[in-house]
Short mmCIF file of C-alpha atoms and ligand atoms in Angstrom, two decimals:
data_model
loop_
_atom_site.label_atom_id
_atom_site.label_comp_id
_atom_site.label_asym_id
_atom_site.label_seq_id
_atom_site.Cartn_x
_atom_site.Cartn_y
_atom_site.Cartn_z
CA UNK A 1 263.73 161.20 18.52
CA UNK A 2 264.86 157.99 20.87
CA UNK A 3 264.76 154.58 19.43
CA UNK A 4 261.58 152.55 20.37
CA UNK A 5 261.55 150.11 23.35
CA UNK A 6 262.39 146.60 22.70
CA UNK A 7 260.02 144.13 24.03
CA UNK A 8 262.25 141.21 25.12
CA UNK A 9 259.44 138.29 23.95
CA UNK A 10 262.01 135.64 24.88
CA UNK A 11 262.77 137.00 28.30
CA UNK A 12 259.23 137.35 28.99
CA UNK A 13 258.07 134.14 27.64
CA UNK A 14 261.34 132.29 30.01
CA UNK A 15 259.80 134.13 33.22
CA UNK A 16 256.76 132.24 31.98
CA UNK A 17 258.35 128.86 31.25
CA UNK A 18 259.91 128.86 34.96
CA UNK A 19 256.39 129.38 36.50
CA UNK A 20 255.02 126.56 34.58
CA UNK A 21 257.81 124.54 35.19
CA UNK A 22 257.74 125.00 39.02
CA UNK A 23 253.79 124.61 38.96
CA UNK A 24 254.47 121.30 37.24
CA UNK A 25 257.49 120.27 39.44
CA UNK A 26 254.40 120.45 42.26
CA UNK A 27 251.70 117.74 40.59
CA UNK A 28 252.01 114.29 40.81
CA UNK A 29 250.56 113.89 37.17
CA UNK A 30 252.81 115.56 34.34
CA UNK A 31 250.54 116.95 31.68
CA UNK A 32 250.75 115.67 28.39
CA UNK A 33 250.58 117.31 25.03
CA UNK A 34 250.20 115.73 21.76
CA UNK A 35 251.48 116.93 18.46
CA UNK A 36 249.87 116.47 15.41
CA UNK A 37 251.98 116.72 11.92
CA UNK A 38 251.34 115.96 8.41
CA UNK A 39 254.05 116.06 6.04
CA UNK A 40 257.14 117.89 5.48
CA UNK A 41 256.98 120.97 5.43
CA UNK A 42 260.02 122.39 7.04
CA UNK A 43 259.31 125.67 8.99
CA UNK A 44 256.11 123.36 10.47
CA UNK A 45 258.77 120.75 11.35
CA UNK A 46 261.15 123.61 13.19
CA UNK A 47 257.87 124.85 14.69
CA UNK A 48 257.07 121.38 16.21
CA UNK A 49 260.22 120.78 16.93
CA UNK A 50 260.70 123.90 19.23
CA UNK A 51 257.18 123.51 20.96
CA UNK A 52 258.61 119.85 21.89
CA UNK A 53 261.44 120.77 22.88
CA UNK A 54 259.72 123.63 25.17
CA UNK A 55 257.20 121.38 26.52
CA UNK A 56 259.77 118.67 27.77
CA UNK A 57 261.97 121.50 29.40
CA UNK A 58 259.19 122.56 31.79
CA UNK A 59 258.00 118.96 33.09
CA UNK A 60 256.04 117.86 30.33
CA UNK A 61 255.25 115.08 27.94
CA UNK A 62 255.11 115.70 24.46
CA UNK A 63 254.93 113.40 21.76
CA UNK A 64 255.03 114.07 18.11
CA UNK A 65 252.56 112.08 15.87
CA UNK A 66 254.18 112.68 12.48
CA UNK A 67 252.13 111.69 9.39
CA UNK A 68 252.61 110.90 5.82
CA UNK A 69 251.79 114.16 3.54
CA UNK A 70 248.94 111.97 1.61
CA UNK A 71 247.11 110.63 4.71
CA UNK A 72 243.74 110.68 4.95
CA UNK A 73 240.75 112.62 6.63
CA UNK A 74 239.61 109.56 7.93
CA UNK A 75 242.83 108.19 9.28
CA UNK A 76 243.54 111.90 10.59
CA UNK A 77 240.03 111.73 12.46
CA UNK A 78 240.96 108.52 13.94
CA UNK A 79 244.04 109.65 15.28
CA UNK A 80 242.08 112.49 16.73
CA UNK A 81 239.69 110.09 17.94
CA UNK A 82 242.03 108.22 20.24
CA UNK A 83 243.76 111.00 21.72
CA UNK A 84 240.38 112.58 22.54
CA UNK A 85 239.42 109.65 24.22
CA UNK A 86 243.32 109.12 26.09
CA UNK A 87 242.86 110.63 29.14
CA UNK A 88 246.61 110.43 29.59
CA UNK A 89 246.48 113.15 26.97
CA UNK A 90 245.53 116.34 27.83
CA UNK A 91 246.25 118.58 24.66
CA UNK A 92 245.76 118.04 21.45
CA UNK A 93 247.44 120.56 18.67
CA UNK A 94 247.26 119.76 14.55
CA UNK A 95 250.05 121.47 13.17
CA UNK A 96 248.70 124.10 10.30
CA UNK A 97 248.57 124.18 6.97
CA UNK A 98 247.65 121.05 6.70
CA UNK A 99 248.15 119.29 2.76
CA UNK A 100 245.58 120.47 0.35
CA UNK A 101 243.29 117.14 0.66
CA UNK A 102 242.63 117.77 3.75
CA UNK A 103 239.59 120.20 5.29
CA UNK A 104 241.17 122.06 8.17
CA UNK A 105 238.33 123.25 10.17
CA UNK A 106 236.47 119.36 9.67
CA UNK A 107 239.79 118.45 11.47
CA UNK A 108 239.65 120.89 14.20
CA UNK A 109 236.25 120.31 14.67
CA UNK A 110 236.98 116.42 15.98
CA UNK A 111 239.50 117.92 18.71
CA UNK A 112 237.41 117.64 21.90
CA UNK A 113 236.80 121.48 23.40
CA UNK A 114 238.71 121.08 26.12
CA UNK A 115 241.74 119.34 24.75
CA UNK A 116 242.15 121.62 22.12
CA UNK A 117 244.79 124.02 23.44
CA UNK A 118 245.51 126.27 19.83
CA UNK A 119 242.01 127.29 20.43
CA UNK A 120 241.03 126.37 16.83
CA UNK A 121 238.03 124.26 17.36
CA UNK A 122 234.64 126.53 16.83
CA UNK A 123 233.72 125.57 19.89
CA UNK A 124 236.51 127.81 21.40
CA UNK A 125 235.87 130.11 18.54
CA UNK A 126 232.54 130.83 19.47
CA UNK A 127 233.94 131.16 23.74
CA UNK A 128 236.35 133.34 22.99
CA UNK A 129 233.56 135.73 20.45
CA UNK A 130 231.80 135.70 23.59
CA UNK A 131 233.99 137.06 25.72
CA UNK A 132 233.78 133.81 27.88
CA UNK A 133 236.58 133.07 30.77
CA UNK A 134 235.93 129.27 29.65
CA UNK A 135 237.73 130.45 25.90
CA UNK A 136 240.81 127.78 25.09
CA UNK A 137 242.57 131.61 23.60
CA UNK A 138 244.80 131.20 20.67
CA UNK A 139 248.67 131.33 21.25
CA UNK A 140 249.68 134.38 19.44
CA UNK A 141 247.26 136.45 20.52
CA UNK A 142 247.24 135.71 24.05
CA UNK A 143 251.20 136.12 23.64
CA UNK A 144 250.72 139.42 21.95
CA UNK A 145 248.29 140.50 24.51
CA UNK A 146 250.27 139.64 27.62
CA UNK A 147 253.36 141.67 25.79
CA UNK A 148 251.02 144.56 25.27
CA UNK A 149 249.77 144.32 28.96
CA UNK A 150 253.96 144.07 30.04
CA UNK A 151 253.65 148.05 29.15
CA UNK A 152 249.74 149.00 29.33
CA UNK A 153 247.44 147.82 32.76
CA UNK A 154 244.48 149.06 30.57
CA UNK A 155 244.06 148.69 27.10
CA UNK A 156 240.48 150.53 27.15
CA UNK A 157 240.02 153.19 24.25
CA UNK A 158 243.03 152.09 22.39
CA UNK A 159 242.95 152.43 18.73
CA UNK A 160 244.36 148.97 17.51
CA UNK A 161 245.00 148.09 13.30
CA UNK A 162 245.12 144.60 13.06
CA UNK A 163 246.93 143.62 9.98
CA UNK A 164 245.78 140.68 8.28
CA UNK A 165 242.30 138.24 8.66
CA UNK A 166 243.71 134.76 9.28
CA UNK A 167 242.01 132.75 11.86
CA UNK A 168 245.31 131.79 13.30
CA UNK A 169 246.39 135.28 14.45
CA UNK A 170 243.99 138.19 12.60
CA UNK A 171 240.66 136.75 13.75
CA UNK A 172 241.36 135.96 17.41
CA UNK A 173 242.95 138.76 17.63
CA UNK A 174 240.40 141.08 16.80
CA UNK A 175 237.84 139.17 19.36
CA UNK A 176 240.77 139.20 22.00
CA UNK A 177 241.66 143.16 21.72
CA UNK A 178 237.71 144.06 21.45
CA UNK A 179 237.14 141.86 24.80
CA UNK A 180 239.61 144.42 26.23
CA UNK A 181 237.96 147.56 25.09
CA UNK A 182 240.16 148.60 21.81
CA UNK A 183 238.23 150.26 19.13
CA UNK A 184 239.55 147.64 16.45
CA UNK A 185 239.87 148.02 13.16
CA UNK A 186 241.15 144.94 10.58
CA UNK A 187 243.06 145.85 7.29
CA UNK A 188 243.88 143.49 4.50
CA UNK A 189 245.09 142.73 0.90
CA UNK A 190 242.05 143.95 -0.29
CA UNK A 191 242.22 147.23 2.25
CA UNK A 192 242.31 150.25 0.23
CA UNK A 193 244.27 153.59 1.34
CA UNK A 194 246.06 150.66 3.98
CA UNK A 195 249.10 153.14 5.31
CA UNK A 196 246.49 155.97 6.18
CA UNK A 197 244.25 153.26 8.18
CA UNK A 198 247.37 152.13 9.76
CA UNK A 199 248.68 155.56 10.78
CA UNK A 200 245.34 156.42 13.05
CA UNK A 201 246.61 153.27 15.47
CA UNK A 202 248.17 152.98 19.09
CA UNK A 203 248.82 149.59 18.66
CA UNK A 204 249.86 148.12 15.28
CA UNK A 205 249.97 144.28 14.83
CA UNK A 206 251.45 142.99 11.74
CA UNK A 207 250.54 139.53 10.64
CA UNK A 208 250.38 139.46 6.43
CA UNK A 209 253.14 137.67 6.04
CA UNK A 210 255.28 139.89 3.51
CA UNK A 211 258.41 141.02 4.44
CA UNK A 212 259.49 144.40 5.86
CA UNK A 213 256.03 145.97 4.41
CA UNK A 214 255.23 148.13 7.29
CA UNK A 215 257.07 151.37 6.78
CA UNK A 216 257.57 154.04 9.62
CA UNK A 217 255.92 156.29 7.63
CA UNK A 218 252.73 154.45 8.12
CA UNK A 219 253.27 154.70 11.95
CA UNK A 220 251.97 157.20 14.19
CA UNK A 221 254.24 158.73 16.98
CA UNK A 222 254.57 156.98 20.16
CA UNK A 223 252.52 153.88 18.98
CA UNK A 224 253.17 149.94 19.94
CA UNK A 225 254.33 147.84 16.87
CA UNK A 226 253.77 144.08 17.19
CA UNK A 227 255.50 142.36 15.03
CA UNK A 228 254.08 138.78 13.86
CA UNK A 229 255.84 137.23 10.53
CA UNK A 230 258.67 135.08 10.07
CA UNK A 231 260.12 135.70 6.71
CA UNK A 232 263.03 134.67 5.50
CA UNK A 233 265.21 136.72 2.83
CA UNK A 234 268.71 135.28 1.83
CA UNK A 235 268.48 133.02 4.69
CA UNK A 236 267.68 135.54 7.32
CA UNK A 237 265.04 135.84 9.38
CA UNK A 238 262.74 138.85 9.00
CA UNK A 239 258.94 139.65 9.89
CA UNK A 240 256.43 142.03 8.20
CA UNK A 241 257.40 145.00 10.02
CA UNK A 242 260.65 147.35 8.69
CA UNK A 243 262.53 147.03 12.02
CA UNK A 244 265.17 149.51 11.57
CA UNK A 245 263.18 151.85 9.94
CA UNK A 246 260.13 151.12 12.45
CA UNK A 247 261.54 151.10 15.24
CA UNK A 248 262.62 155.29 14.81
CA UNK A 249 259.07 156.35 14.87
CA UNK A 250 257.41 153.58 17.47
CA UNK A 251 257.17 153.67 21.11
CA UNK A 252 257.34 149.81 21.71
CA UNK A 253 258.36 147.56 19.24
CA UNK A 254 258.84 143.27 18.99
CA UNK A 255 261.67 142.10 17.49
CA UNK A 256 261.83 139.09 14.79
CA UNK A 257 263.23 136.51 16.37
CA UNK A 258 262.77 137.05 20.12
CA UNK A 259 259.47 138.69 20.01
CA UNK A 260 255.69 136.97 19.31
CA UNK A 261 257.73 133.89 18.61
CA UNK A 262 259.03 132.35 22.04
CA UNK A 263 255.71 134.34 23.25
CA UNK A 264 253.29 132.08 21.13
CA UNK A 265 255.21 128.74 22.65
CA UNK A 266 254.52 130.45 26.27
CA UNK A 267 250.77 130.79 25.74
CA UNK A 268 250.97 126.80 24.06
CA UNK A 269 252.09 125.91 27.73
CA UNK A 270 249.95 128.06 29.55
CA UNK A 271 247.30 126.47 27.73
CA UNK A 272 248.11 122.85 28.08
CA UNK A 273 249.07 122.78 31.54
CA UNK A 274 244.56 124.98 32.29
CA UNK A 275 243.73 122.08 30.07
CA UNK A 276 245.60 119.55 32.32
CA UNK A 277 244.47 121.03 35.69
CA UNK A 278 240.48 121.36 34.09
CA UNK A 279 240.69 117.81 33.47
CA UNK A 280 242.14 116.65 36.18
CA UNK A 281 240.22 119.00 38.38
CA UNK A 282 243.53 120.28 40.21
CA UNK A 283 244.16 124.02 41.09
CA UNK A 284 247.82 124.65 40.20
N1 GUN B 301 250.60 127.30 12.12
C1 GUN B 301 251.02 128.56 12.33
N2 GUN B 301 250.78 128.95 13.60
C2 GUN B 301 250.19 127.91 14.20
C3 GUN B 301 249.70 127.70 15.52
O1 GUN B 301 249.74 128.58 16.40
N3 GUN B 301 249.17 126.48 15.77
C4 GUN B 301 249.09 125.51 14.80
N4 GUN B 301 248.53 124.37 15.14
N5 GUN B 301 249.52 125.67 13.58
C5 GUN B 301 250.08 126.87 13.27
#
């Protein structure tokens, strides 16, 4: 048996960081994101961090509007309010979770449509159900797509197990892959029989959130294992699929780091610079 392919998520995703970058390097307008974060929680903090970071090195502004854990809706909203109605802003992202006083989806609900580049708004919910080209799509699951379409042109008839329901990655996911043609089935912590569910798929994307749980003996020969969680245990990183053991059985596998990861920032830039060029009615 050979060792499953590596999908190099950070090479891919810096292929599409120099795109953007030399799209951007073309506009006389840079586009602007703006980053949303409530309290301290410190992978969010890394996360913001890194999208920053990513955002500046390809041409862009990006400015993070950290706020204190026990804010309010109604401050939150306001904040909202004014960057909706900036029009030297051009995306708009609220770091999740957000603290436990707070209702998410009223939140996402105040981000104008076309500003909101996670995708999280129902608005964009409701596009993307409906297999609409006009669909802000979610980062990871555009990222996971685009790595899936680095080794398939045509994903019709595939067999995909999504696991996990969140509507950060599970969710979209499932509405992405069906708008491709991929019989799709979603498992969860309430799935019974999970590993025999899992073991009918060609593409397997993990996104529960506990470490290592996907075994390869839930894996079928030959199939495509994305891998979505970032785990840590002792201090090192991890995601929700057994690599070494995985990756003996799988066709195509993601690593963790290096995989969905750098992917997820990719699609966060793709996103914001349609976003820019929508609203500024430029074709770049
Ligand atoms: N928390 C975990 N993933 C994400 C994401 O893609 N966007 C936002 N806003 N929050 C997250």
């Amino acid at each position: 048996m050979v060792d499953a392919h590596i999908i190099d998520g950070k090479a891919l995703a810096a292929k599409i960081k120099e795109n953007i970058a030399r799209k951007i390097a073309t506009c006389p307008l840079k586009p602007n994101l703006a980053v949303i974060l409530v309290g301290n929680d410190e992978a969010s903090l890394i996360y913001d961090r890194s999208k920053q970071k990513a955002a500046q090195s390809v041409g862009m502004d990006c400015h993070i509007y950290h706020l204190d854990e026990n804010v309010s809706e109604r401050e939150l909203i306001e904040l909202i309010s004014q960057l909706n109605n900036d029009h030297h802003v051009h995306g708009i992202l609220v770091q999740l979770p957000l603290p436990k006083q707070i209702n998410s989806l009223r939140i996402l609900m105040h981000i104008s449509p076309e500003k909101d580049v996670d995708g999280f708004n129902p608005y964009n919910i409701g596009l993307l159900q409906a297999n609409s080209s006009q669909a802000i799509v979610p980062a990871t699951p555009k990222g996971i797509l685009y790595m899936l379409h680095s080794v398939y042109s045509d994903l019709t008839g595939k067999s995909a197990v999504i696991i996990g329901r969140s509507n950060i990655v599970g969710k979209p996911m499932t509405a992405l892959l069906l708008n491709h043609n991929c019989t799709v089935t979603v498992v969860h912590s309430k799935t019974q029989n999970i590993e025999d569910v899992v073991k009918q798929a060609d593409i397997v994307i993990a996104a529960c959130g506990k470490p290592k749980m996907i075994k390869a003996s839930w894996i079928k020969e030959g199939a495509f294992v994305v891998d979505v969680g970032i785990n840590r245990i002792d201090g090192k990183i991890c995601g929700d699929v057994d690599f070494d053991d995985v990756s003996k059985k799988a066709a195509y596998i993601t690593p963790v780091p290096g995989g969905v990861g750098p992917m997820t920032i990719a699609m966060l830039l793709e996103n914001t610079v349609a976003a820019f060029a929508q609203q500024n009615d430029l074709e770049i």
